[in-house]
Coordinates of C-alpha atoms in Angstrom, one line a residue:
Chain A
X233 CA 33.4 -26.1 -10.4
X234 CA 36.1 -25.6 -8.4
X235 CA 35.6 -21.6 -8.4
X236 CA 32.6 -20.9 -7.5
X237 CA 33.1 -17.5 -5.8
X238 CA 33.6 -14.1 -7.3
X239 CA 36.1 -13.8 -9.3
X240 CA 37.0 -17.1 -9.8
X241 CA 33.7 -18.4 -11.4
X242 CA 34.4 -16.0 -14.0
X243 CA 36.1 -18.7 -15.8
X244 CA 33.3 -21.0 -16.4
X245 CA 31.0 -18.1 -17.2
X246 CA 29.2 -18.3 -20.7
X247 CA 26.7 -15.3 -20.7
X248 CA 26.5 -12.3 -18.7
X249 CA 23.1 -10.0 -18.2
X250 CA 23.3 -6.0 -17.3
X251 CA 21.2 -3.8 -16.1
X252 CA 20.4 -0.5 -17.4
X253 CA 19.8 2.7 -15.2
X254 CA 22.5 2.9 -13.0
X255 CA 24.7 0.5 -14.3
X256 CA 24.8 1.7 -17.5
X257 CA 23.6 5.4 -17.4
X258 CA 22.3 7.9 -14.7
X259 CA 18.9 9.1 -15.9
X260 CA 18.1 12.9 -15.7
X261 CA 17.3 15.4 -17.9
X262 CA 17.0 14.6 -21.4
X263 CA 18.6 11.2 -22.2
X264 CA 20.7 11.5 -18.7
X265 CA 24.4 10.3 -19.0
X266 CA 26.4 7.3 -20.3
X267 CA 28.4 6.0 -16.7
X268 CA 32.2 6.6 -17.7
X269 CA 33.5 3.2 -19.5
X270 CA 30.2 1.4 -19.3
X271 CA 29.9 2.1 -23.5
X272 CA 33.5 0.4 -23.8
X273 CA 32.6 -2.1 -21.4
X274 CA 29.9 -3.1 -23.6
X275 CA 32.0 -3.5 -26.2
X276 CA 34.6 -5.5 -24.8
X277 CA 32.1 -8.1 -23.5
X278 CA 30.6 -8.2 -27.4
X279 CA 34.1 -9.2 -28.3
X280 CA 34.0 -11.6 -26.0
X281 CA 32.7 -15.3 -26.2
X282 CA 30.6 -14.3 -23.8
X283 CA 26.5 -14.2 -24.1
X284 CA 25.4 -10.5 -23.5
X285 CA 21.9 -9.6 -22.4
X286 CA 20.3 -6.3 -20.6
X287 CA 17.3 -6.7 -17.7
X288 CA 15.6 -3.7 -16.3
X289 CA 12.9 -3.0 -15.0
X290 CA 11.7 0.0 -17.2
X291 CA 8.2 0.7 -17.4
X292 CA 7.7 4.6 -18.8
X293 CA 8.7 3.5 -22.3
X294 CA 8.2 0.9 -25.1
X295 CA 11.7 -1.2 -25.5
X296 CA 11.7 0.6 -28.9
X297 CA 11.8 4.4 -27.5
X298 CA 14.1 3.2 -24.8
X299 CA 17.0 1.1 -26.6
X300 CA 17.0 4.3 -29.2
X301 CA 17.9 6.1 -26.2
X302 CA 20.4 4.2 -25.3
X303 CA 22.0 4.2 -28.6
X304 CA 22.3 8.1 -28.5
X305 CA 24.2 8.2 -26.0
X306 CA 26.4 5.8 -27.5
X307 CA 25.5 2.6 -26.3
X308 CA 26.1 -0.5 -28.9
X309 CA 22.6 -2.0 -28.4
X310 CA 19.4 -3.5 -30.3
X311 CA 15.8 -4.4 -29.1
X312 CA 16.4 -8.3 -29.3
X313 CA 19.1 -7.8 -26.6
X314 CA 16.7 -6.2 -23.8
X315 CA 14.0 -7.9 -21.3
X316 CA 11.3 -5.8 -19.8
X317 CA 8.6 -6.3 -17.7
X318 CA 5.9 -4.8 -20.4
X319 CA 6.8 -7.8 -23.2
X320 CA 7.1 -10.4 -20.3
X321 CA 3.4 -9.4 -19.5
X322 CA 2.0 -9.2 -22.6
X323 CA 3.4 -13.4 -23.2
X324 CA 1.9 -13.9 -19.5
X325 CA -1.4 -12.4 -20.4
X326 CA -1.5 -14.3 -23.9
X327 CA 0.0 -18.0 -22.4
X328 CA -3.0 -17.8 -19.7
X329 CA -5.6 -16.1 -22.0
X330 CA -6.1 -13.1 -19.5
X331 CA -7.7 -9.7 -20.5
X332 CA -5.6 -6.6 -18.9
X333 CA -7.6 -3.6 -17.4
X334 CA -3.8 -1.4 -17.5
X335 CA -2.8 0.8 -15.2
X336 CA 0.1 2.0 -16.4
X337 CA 2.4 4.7 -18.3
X338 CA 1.2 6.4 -21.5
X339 CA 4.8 5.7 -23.1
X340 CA 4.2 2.3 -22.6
X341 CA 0.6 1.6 -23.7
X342 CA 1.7 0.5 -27.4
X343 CA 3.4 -2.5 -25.9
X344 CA 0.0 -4.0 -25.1
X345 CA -1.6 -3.2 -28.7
X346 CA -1.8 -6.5 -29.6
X347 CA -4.1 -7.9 -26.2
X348 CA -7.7 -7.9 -26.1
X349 CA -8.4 -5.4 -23.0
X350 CA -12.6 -6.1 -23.3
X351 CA -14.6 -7.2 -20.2
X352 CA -10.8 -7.5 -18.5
X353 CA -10.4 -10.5 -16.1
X354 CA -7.3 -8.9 -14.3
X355 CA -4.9 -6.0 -13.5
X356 CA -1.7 -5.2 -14.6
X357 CA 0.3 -2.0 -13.0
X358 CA 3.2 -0.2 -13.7
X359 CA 5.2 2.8 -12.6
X360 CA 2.1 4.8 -13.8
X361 CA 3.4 8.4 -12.2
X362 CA 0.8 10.9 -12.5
X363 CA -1.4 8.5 -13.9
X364 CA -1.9 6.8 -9.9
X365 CA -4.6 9.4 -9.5
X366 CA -7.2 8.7 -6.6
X367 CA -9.8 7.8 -9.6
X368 CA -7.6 5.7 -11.7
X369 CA -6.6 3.7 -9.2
X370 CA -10.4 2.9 -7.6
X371 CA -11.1 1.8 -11.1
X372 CA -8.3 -0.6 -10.8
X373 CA -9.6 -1.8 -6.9
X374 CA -13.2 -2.0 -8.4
X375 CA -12.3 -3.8 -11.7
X376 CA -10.5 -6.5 -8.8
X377 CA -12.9 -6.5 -6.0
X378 CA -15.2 -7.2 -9.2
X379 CA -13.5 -10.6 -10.1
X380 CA -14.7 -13.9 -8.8
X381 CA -10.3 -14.3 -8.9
X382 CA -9.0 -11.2 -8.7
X383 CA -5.5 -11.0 -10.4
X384 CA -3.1 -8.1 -10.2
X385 CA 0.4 -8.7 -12.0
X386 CA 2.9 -5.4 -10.9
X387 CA 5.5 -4.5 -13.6
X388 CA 8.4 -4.6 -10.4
X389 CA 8.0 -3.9 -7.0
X390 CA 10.2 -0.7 -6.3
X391 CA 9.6 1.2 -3.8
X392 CA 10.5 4.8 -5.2
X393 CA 13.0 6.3 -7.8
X394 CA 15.3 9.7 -7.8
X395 CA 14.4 11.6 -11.1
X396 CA 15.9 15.3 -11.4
X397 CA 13.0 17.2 -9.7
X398 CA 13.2 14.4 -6.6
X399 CA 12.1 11.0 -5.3
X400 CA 9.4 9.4 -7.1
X401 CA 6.7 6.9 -5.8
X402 CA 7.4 4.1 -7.7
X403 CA 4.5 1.1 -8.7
X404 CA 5.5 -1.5 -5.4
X405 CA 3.7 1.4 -3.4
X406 CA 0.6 0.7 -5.4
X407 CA 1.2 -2.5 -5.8
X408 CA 1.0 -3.0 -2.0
X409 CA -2.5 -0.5 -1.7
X410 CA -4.0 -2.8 -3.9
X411 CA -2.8 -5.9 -2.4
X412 CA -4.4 -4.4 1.0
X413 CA -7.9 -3.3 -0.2
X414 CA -8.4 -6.6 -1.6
X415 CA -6.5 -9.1 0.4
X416 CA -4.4 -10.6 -2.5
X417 CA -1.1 -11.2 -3.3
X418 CA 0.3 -9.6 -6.5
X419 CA 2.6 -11.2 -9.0
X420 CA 5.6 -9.5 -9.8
X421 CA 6.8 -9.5 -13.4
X422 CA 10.2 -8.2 -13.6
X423 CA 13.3 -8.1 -11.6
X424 CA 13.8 -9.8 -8.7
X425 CA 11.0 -12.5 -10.5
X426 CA 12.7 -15.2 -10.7
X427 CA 10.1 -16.3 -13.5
X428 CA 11.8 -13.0 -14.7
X429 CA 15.6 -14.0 -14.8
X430 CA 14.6 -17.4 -16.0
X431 CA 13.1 -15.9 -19.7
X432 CA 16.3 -13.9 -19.7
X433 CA 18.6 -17.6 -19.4
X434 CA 15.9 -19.1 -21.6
X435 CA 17.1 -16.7 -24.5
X436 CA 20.6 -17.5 -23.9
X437 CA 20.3 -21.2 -23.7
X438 CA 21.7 -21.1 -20.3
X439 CA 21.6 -22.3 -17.0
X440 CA 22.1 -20.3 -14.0
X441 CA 25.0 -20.6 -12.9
X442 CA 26.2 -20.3 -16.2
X443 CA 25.5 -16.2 -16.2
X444 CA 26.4 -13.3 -13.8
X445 CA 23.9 -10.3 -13.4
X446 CA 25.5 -6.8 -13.0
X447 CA 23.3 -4.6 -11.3
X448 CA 23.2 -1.1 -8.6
X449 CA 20.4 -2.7 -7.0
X450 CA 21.0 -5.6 -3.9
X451 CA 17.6 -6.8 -4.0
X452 CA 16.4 -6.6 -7.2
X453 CA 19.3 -7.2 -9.7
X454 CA 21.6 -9.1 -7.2
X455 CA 19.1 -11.1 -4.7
X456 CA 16.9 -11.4 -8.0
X457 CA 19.5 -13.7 -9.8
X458 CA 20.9 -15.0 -6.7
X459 CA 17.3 -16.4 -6.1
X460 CA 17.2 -17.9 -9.7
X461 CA 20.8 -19.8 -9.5
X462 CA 23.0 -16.9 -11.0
X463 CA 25.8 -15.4 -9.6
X464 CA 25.0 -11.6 -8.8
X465 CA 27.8 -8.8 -8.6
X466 CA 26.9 -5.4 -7.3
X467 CA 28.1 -2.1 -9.4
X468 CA 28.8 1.1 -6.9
X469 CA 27.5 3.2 -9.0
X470 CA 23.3 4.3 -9.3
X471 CA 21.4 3.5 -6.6
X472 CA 24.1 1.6 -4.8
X473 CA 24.8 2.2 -1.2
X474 CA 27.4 1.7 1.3
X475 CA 25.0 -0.5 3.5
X476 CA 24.4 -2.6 1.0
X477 CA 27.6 -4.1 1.7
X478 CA 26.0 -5.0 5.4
X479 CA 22.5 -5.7 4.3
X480 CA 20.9 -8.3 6.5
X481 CA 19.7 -10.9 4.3
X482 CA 21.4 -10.3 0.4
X483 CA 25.1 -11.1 -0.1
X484 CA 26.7 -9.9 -3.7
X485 CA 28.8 -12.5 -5.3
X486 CA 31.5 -9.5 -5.6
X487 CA 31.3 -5.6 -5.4
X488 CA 32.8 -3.3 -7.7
X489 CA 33.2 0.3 -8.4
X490 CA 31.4 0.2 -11.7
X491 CA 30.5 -1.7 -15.4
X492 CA 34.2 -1.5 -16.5
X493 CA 35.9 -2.7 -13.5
X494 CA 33.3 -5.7 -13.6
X495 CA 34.2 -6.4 -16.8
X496 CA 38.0 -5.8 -17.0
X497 CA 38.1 -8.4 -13.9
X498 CA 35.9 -11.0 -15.8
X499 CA 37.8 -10.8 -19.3
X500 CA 41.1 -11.1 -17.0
X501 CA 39.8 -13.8 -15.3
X502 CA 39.5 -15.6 -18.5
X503 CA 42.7 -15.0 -19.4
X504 CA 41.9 -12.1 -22.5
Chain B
X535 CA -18.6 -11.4 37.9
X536 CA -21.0 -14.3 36.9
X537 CA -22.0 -13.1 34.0
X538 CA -19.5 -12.5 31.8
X539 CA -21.3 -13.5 28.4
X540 CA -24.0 -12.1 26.0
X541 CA -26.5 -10.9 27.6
X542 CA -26.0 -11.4 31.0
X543 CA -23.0 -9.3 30.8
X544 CA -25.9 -6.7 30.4
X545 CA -26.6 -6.7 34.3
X546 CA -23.1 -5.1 35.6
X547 CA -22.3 -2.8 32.5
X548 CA -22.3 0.8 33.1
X549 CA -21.7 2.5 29.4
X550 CA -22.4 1.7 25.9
X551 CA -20.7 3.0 23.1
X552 CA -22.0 3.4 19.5
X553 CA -20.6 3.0 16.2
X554 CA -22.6 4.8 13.9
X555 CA -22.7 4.7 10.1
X556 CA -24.4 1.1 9.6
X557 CA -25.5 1.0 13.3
X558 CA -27.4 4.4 13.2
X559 CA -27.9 5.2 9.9
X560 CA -26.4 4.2 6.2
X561 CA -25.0 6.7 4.2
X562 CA -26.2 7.5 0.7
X563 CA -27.5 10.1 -1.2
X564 CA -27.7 13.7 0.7
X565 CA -27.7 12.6 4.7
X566 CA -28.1 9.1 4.3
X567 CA -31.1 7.6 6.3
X568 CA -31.7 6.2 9.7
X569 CA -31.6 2.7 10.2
X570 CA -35.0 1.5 11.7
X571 CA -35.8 1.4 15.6
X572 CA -32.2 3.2 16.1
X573 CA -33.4 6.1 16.8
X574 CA -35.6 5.1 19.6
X575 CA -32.9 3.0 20.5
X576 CA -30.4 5.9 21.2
X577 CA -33.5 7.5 23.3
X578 CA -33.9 4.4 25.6
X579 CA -30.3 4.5 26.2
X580 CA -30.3 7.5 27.4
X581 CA -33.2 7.2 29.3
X582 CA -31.3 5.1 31.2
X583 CA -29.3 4.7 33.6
X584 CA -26.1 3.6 31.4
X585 CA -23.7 6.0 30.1
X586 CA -23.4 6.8 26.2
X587 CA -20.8 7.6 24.1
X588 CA -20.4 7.6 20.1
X589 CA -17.5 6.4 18.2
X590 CA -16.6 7.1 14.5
X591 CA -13.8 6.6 12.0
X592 CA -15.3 9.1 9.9
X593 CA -12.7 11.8 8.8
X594 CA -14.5 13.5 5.8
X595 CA -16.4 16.1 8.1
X596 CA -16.1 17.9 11.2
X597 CA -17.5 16.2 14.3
X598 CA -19.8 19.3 14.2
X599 CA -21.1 18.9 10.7
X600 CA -21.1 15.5 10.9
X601 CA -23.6 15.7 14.4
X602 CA -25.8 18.1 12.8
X603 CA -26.3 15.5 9.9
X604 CA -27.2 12.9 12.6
X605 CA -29.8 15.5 14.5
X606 CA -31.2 16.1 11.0
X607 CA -31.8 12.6 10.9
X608 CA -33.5 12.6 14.2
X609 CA -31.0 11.3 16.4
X610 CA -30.6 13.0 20.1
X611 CA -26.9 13.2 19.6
X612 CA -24.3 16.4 21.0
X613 CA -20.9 16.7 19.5
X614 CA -19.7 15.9 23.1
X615 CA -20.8 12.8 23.1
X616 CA -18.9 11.8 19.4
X617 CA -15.5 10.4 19.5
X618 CA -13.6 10.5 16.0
X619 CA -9.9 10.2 15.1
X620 CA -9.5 13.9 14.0
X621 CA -9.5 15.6 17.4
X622 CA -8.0 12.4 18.9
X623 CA -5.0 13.4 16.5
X624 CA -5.1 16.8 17.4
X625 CA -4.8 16.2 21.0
X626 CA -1.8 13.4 20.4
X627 CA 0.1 16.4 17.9
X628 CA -0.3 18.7 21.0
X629 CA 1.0 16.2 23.4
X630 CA 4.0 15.0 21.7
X631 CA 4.6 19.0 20.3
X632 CA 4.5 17.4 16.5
X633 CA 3.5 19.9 13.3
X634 CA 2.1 17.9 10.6
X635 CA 1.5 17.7 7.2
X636 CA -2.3 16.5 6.1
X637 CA -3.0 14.8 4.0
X638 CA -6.5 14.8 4.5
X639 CA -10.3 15.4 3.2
X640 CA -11.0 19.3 2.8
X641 CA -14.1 18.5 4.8
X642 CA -11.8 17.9 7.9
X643 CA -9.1 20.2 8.1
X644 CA -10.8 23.0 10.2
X645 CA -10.6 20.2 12.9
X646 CA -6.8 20.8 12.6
X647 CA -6.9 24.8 13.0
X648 CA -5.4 24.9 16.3
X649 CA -2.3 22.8 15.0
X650 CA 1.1 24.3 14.3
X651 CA 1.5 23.0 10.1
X652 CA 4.8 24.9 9.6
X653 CA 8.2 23.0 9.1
X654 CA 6.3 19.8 9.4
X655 CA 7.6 16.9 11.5
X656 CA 5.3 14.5 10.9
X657 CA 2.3 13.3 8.1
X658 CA -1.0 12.5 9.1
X659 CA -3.7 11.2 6.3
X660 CA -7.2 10.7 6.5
X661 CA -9.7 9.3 4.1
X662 CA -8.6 11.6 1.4
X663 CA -10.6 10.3 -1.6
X664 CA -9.8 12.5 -4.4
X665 CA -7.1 14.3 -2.3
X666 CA -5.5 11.1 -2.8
X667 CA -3.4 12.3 -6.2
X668 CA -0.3 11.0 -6.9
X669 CA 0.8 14.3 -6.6
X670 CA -0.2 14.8 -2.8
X671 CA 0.8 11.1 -1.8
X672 CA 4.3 12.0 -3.4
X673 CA 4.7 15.3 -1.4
X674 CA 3.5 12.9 1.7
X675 CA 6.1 10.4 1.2
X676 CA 8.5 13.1 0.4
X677 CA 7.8 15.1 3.9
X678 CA 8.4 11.7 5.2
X679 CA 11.2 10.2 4.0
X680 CA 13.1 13.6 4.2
X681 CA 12.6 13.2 8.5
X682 CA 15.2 11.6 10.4
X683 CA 12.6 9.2 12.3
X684 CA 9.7 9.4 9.8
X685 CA 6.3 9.1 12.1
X686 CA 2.9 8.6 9.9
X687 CA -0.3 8.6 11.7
X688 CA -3.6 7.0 9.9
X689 CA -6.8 8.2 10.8
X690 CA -8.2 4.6 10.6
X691 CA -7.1 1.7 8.8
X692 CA -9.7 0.8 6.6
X693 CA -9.7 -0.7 3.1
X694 CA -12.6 0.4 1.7
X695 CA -16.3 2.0 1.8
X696 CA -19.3 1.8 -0.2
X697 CA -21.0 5.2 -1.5
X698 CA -23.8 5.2 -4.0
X699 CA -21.8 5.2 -6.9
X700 CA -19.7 2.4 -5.9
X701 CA -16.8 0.7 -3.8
X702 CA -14.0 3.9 -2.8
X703 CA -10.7 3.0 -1.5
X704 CA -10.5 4.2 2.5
X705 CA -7.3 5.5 4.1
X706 CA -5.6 2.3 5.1
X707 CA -4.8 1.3 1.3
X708 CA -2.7 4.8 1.3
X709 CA -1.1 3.8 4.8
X710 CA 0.2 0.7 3.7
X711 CA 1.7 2.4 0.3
X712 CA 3.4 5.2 2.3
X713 CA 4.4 2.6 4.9
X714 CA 6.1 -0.2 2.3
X715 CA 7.5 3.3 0.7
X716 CA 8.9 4.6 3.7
X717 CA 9.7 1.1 5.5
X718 CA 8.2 2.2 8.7
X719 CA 4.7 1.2 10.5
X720 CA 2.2 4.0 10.9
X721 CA 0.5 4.8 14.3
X722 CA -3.2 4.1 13.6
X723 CA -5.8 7.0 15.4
X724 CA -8.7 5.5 15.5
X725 CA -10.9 2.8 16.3
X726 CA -9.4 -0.2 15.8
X727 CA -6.9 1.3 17.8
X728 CA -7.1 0.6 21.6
X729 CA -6.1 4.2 22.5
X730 CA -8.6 5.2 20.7
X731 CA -11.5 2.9 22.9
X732 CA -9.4 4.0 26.2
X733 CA -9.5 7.9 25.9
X734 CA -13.7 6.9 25.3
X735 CA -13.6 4.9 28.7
X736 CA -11.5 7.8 30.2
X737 CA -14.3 10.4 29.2
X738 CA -16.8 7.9 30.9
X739 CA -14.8 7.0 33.5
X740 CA -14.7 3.2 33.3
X741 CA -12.9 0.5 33.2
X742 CA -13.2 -1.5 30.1
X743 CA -15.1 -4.5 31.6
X744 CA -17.8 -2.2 32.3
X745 CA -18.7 -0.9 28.9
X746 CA -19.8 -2.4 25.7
X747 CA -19.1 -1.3 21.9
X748 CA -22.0 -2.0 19.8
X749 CA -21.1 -2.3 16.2
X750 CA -21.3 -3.5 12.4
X751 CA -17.7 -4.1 11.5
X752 CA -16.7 -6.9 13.1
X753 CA -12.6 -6.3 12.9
X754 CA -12.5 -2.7 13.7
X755 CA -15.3 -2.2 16.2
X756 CA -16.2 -5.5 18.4
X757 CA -12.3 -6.5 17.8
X758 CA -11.0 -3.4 18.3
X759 CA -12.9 -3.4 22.1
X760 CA -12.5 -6.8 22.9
X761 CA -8.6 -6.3 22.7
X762 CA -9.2 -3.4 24.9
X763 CA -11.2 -5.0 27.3
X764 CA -14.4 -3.9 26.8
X765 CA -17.5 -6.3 25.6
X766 CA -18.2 -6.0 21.6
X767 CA -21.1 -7.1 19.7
X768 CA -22.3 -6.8 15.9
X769 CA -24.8 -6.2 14.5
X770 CA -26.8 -7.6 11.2
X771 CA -27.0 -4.2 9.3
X772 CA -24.5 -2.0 7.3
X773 CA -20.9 -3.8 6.5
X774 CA -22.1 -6.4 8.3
X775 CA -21.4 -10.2 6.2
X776 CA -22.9 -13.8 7.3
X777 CA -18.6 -14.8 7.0
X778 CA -18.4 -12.7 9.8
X779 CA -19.9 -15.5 12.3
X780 CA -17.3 -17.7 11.4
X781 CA -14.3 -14.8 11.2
X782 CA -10.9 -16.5 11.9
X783 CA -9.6 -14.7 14.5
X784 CA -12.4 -12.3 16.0
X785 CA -16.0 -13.2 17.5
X786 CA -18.0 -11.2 19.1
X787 CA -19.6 -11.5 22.6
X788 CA -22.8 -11.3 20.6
X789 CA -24.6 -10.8 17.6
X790 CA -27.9 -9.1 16.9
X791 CA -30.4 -8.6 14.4
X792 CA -29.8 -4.4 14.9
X793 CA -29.3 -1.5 17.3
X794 CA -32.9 -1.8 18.5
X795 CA -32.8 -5.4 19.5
X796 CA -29.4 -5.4 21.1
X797 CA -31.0 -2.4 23.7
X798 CA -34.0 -4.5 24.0
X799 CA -31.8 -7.1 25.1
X800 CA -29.7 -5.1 27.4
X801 CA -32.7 -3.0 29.0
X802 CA -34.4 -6.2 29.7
X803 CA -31.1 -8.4 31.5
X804 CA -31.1 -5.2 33.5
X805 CA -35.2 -5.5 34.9
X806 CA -36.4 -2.1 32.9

């Protein structure tokens, strides 16, 4: 344990988790674009002895449709490997026996084919884009206000996203409106859940500060995994910005231009 | 000065003010109808020697469709006399020179006709209902995040109404989503808001130890006055609940059985 810090704790490393957009790829039209070097980067950590996972928060998609889109653009990459917040949910749901009233994306709806929706006992939400209309989301309030508990679970908390035709309102926003109308407090699934990270280290068979999370996002990636015992490096590439280096209450372990820097460093570091 | 409590705070007031849906009438189907003994109770009041005044948070007509619903109902009532957060707003855009962007009920926006809307420089929003698409609260938090100091005024802060077919979310669940989108706080217009109560005193000339709010929502109308100053009792019809009696943080000089008994009360302290 004698180096802790980043690079240092590279060394005693034995599985490292990535995020997607932004790290990976910039989303856009179509399929968007692989990052320069990220594909090789994920490579090199395959070769590796290291453990290699991917965490986003994705929520327009089924992991299927997703990782297939990943793999056009040429990234090495299978289902098994990724953690969103839709399959998280659907274990939640089934561990505690909870009906789902969704709120979500139509691309993501076949990921909840196999829970019972009937006389629904809570609400789940995710980035449902056109789908928050006035009406869909009173539905949601009345199906809560209508519980003896009510119980909303949010697929991540982001506040808003870029896409190619400008910023988007993203489910947090929602998240919040319905925590205000009924006086509740949601529960995230996703990043920065530290319930979240935890299934991720579970897979791995690792404790936290055995794994480092790459991610473009200080709170959500980085403060996420801080949170949960990881070590946390920030990418400057996606959503990254240069305040983040100065934000008040989230440190990164390290900053880096991008995927393949991070991972050139941590391979050196081990002496590859 | 001896006097201070419910009633005998009756003897040395000079104005009352009114809430009105649940204190006057309850809305439903077509105009709603008149809550029992309030309409005589507006016509001792004015009989009187006290000074009246009306104050709403409704935003989903003009104050001169709105009155002419009231007179229907049989209520001596002049648009002069009504307070609501519309033309409050107006006369604040004015003031500060602002141009907004609405995001408001259709019902409402000839209130804003006088208003410069071009290159807007600020977002107000009203209880929208259906106007509340995700479409419209995206070009909302658009005009606003694309400001340099983003300024969001609420007309009201309220969580949620009842209509006949149900529970419908109210403008303060699409104030706290722009404001956790945005990161800033919005400016409320409206009661509970004690500009609001102030420019109501100003129109009577009073100070607020002289005049009494008479309401049924126990937060935004008998808390909203008493932070102002002013005296603030409930009463036991529309949103009022039996929790309120023992509300946490708010309790109101008094609490009657309904508009009619509370002017009893007051007429009588007073010798009529």
């Amino acid at each position: 344990m004698a180096d802790t810090g980043w690079p240092g704790c590279a060394k005693s490393l034995k599985g490292v988790v990535l995020d997607m957009c932004g790290v990976l790829y910039d989303s856009g039209e179509g399929d968007g674009v692989a990052i320069p070097g990220s594909i090789e980067a994920v490579e090199k950590l395959k070769a590796s002895d290291l453990q290699l996972r991917f965490c986003t928060n994705e929520t327009q998609a089924t992991r299927e449709k997703f990782v297939a889109k990943l793999q056009r653009l040429g990234f090495d990459i299978s289902v098994s490997e990724v953690f969103s917040p839709a399959p998280a949910a659907v274990a939640v749901l089934k561990e505690k026996g909870l009906r789902p009233h969704l709120l979500v994306y139509d691309g993501v709806l076949p990921e909840f084919d196999s829970v019972d929706k009937t006389d629904p006992n809570c609400v789940v939400i995710g980035d449902a884009a056109e789908n928050f209309s006035y009406q869909n989301v009173n539905e949601a309030f009345r199906v809560l206000i209508g519980l003896e508990k009510p119980l909303l679970f949010s697929l991540g908390q982001g506040r808003y996203y870029k896409e190619t035709d400008g910023l988007k309102l993203d489910v947090g926003v929602y998240m919040k409106a319905l925590e205000y109308a009924c006086d509740l407090e949601a529960e995230v699934i996703g990043k920065p859940s530290s319930m979240f990270f935890q299934s991720v280290l579970n897979d791995m068979g690792l404790h936290p500060h055995e794994a480092l999370m790459i991610g473009d996002d200080l709170v959500n990636d980085v403060g996420g995994a801080q949170r949960c015992g990881m070590k946390g490096v920030q990418v400057r590439t996606g959503k990254y910005r240069p305040t983040d280096e100065r934000h008040p209450t989230v440190t990164a372990d390290g900053t880096v231009d991008n995927l393949a820097q991070s991972v050139d460093v941590i391979l050196n570091q081990r002496g590859h």
